[in-house]
mmCIF file of C-alpha atoms in Angstrom:
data_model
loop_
_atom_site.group_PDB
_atom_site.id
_atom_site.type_symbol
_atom_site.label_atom_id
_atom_site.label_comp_id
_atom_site.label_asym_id
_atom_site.label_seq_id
_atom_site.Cartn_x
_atom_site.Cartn_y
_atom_site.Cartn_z
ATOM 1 C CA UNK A 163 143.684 23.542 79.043
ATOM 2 C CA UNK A 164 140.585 25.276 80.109
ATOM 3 C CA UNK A 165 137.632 23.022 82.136
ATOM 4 C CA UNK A 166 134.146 23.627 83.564
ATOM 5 C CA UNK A 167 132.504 21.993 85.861
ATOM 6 C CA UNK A 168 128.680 21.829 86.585
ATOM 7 C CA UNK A 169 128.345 19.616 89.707
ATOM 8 C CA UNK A 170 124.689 18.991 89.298
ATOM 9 C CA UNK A 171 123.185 17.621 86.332
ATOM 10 C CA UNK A 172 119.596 17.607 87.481
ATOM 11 C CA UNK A 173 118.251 20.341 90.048
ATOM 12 C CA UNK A 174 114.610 20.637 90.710
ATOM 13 C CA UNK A 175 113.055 24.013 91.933
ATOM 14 C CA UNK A 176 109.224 25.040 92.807
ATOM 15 C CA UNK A 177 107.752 27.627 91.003
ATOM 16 C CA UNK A 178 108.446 30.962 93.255
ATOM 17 C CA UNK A 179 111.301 29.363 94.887
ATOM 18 C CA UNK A 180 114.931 30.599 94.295
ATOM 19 C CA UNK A 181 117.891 29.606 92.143
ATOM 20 C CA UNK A 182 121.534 28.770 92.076
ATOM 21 C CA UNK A 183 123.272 26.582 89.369
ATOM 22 C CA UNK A 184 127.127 26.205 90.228
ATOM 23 C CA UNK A 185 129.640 26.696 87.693
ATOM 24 C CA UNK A 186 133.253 26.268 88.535
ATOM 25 C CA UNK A 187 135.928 26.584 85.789
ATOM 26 C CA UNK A 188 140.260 25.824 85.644
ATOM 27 C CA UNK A 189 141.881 28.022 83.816
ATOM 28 C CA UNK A 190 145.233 29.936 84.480
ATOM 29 C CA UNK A 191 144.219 33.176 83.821
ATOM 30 C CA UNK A 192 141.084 35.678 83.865
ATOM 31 C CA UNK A 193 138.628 33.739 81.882
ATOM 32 C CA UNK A 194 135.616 34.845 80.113
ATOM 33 C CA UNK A 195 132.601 33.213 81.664
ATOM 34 C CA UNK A 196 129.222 32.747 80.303
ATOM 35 C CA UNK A 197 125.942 30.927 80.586
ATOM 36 C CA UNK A 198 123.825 29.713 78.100
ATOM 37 C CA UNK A 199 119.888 28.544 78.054
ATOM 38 C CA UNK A 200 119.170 25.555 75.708
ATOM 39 C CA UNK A 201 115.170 24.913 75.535
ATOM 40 C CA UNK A 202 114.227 21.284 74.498
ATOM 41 C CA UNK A 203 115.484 20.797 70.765
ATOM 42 C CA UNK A 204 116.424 24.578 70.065
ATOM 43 C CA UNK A 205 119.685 26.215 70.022
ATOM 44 C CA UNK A 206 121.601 28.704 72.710
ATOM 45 C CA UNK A 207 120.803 31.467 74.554
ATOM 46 C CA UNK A 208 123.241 33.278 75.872
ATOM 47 C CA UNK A 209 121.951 34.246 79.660
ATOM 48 C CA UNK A 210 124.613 36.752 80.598
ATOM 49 C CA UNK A 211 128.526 37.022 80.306
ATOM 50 C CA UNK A 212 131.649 38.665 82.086
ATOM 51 C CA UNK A 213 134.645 39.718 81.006
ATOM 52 C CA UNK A 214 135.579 42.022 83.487
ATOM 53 C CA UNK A 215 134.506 44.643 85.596
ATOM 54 C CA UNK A 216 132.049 44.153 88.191
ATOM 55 C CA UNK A 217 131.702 40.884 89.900
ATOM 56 C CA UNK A 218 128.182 40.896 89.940
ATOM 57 C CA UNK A 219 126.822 40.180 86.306
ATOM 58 C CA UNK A 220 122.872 41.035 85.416
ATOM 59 C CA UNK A 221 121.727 39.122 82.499
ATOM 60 C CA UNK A 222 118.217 38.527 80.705
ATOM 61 C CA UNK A 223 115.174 36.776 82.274
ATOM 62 C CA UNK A 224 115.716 37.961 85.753
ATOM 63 C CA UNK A 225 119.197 35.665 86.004
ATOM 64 C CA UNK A 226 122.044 37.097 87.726
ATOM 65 C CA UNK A 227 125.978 35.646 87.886
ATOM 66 C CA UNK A 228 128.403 36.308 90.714
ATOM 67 C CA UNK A 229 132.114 35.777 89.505
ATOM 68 C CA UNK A 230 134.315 34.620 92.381
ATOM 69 C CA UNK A 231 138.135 34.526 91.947
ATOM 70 C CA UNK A 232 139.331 33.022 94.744
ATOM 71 C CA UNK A 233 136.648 29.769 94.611
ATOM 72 C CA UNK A 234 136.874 29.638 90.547
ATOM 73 C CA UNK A 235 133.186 29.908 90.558
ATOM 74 C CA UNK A 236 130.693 31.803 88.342
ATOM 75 C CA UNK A 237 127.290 30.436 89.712
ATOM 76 C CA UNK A 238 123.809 31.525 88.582
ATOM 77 C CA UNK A 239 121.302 32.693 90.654
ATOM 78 C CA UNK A 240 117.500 33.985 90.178
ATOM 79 C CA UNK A 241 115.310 35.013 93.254
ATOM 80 C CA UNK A 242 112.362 33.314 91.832
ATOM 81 C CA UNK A 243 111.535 30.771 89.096
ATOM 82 C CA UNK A 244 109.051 30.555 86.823
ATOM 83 C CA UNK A 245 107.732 27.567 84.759
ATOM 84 C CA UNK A 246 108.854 29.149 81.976
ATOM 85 C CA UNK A 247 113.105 28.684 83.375
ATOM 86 C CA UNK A 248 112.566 24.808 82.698
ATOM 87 C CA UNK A 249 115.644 24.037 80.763
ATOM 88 C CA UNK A 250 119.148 23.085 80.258
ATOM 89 C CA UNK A 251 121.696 25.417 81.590
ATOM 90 C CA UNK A 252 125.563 25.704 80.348
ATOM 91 C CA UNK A 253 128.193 27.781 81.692
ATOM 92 C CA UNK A 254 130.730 28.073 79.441
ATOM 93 C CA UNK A 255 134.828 29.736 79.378
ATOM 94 C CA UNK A 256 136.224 31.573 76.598
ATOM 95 C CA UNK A 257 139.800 32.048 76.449
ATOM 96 C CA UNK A 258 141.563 34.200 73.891
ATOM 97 C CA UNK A 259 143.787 31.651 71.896
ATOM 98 C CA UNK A 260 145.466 34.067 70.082
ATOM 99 C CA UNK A 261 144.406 32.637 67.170
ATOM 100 C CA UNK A 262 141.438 34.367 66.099
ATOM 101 C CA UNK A 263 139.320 31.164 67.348
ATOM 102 C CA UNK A 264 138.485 32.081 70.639
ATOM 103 C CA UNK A 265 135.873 28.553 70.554
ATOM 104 C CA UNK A 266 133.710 28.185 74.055
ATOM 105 C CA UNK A 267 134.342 25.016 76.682
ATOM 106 C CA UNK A 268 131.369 24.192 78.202
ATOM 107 C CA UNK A 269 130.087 21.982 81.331
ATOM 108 C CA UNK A 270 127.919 19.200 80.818
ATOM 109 C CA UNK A 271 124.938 21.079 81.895
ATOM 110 C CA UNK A 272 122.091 21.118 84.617
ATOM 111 C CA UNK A 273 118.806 20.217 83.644
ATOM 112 C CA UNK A 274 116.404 22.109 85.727
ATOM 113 C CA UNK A 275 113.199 21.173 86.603
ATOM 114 C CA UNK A 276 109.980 23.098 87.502
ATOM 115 C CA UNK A 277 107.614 21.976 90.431
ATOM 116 C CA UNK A 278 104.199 23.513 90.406
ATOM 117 C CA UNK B 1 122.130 41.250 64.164
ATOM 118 C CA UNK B 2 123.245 37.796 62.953
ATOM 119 C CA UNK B 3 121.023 34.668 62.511
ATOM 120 C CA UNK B 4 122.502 31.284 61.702
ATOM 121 C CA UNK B 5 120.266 29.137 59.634
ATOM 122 C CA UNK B 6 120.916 25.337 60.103
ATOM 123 C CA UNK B 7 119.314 22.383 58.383
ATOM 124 C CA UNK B 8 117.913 19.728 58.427
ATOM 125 C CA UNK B 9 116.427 19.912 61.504
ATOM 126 C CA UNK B 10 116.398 16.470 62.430
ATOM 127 C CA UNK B 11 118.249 13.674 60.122
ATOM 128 C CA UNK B 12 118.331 9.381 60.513
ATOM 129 C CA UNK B 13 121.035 8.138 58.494
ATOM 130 C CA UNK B 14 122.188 3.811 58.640
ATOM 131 C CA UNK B 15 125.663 3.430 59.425
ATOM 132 C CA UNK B 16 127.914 3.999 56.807
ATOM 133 C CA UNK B 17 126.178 6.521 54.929
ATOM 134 C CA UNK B 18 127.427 10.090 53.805
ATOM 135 C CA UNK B 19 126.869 13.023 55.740
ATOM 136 C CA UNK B 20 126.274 16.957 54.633
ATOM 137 C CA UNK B 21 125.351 19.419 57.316
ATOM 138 C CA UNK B 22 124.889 23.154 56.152
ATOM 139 C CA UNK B 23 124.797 26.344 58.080
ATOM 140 C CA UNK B 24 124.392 29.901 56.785
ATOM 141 C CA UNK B 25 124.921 32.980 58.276
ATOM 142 C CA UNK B 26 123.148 36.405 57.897
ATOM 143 C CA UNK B 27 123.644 39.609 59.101
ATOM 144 C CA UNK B 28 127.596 39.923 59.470
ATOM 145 C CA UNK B 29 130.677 39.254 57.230
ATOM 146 C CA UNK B 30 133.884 37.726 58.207
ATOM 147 C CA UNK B 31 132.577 35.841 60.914
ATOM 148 C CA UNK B 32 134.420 33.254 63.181
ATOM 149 C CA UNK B 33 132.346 30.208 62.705
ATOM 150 C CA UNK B 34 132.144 26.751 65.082
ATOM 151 C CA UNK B 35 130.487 23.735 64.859
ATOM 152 C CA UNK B 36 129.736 21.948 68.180
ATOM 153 C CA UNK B 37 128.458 18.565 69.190
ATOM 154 C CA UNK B 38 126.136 17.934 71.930
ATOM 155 C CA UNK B 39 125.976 13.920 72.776
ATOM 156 C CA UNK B 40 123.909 12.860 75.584
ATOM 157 C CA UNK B 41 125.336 13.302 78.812
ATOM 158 C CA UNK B 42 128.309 14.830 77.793
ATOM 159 C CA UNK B 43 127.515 18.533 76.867
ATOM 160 C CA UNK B 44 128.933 20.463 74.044
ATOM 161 C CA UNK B 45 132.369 19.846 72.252
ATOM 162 C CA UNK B 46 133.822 22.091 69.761
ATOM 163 C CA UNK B 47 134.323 19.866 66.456
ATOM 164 C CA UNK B 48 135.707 22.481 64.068
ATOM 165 C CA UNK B 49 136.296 26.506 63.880
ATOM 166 C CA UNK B 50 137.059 28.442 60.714
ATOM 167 C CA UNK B 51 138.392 32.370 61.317
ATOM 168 C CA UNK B 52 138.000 32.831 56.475
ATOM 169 C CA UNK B 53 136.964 31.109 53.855
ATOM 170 C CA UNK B 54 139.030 27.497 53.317
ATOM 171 C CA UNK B 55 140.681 28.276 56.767
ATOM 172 C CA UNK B 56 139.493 24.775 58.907
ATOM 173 C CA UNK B 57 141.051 23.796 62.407
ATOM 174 C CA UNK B 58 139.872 20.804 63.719
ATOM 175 C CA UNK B 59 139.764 20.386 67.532
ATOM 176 C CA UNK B 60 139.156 16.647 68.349
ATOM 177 C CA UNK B 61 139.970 13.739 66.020
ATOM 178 C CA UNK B 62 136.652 11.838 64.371
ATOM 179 C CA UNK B 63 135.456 10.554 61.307
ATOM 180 C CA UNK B 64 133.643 14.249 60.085
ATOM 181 C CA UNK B 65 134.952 17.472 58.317
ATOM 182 C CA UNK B 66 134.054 20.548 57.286
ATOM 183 C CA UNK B 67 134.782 23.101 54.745
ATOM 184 C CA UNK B 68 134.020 26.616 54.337
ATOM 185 C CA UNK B 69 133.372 27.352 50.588
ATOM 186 C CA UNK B 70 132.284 31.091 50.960
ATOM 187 C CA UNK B 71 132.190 33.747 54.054
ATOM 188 C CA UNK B 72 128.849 32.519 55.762
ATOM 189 C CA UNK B 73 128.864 29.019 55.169
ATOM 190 C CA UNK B 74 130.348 26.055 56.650
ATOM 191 C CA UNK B 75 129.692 22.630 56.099
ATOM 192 C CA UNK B 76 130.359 19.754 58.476
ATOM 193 C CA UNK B 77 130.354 16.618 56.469
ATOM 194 C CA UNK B 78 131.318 12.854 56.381
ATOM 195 C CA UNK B 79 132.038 9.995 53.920
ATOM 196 C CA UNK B 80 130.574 7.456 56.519
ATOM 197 C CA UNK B 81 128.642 7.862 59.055
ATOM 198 C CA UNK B 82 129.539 5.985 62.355
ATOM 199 C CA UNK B 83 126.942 5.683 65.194
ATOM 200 C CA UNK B 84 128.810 7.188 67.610
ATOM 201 C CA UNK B 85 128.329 10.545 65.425
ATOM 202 C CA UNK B 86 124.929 10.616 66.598
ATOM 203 C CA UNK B 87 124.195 13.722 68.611
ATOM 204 C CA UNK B 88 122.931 16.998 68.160
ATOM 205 C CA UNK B 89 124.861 19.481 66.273
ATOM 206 C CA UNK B 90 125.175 23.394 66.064
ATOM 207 C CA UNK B 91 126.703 25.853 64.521
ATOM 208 C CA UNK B 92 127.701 29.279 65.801
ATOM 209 C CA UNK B 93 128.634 32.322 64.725
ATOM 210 C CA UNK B 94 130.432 34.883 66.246
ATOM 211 C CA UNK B 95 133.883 37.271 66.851
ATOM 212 C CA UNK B 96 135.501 38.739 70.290
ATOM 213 C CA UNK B 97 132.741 36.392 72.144
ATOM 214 C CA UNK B 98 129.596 37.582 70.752
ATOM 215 C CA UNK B 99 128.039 34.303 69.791
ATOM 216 C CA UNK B 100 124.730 33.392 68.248
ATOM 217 C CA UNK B 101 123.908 29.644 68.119
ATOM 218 C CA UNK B 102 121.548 27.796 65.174
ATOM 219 C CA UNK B 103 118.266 26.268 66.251
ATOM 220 C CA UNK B 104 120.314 22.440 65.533
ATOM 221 C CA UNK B 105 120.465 19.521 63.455
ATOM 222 C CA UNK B 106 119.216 16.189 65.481
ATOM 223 C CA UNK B 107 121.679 13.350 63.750
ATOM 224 C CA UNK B 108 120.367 9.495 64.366
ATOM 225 C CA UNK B 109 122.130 7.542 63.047
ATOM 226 C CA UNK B 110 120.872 3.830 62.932
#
């Protein structure tokens, strides 16, 4: 079975400063890879998502994700935080069950927090 | 695009109590539908997934269920409430990993 892992549950960032959440997943075979945004009390927004392809994944918000094979990682990065980025972040695999299902595992999530 | 309406928004049930969770979908047909659980600390778990209408797979044993009476709406329900089904839950929406999330329902249950 499919498992991520989000090492750090709370990070906290200045305003202006740069970004990385790590994300590292087990699964046996190419996974899909995704992270979501979750502001206080709303729903999901998906940040950005690979499949395949290039390595390097541009998403929405100024967030990028660099998928790396051979450390199992998919870890999101953004050069410089704004106040606004406060906020729970999930990365999340998606594997193709074959069923028609193809549900999301997440990680626990990293609550990030935004000095001034 | 879709959009996934969810109520209630927030909800504080006592122990023991039923349970009816609703969640409508616009903007597509046929969809793959999910509803996850987000308890504190513990991030989100799939509950339940439908792929048509009456088709239900449950992915964790617990005291809820859900049903899918027509093509954009799935209910999560239960006949009593425990308190360790508080939590946050959503529903999604979505097919070949284009997902869109509900805003939430906030379950208390006291």
């Amino acid at each position: 079975a499919q498992s991520v892992t989000q090492p750090d549950i709370h990070i906290t960032v200045s305003e202006g400063a740069s970004l990385e959440l790590r994300c590292n997943y087990s699964y046996g075979a190419t996974p899909y890879l995704f992270w979501y945004v979750q502001s206080p009390g709303q729903g999901l927004q998906l940040l950005l998502k690979y499949f395949s392809g290039d390595t390097l994944v541009q998403g929405i918000k100024g967030f990028e994700a660099e998928f790396k094979r051979s450390q199992s990682s998919f870890n999101l990065r953004k050069p410089s935080v704004h106040w606004s980025d406060a906020a729970e972040y999930f990365c999340a695999v998606g594997t193709d069950s074959g069923g028609g299902a193809d549900g999301l595992t997440f990680g626990k999530g990293t609550h990030l927090i935004i000095q001034p | 695009s879709q959009t996934i309406h969810q109520w209630p928004a927030t909800l504080v049930q006592p122990v023991g109590s039923p349970l009816s969770l609703e969640c409508t979908v616009e903007g597509t047909s046929n969809p793959n539908l999910y509803w996850y659980r987000q308890a504190a600390g513990r991030g989100l778990q799939l509950l339940f997934y439908s792929v048509g209408i009456g088709q239900i797979s449950s992915e964790v044993p617990q005291n809820l269920s859900a049903s899918r009476p027509q093509d954009r709406q799935f209910i999560l329900s239960s006949k009593k409430l425990l308190l360790s089904d508080s939590g946050f839950y959503l529903c999604a929406s979505g097919r070949n990993y284009g997902y869109t999330f509900g805003s939430g329902t906030r379950l208390t249950v006291v």
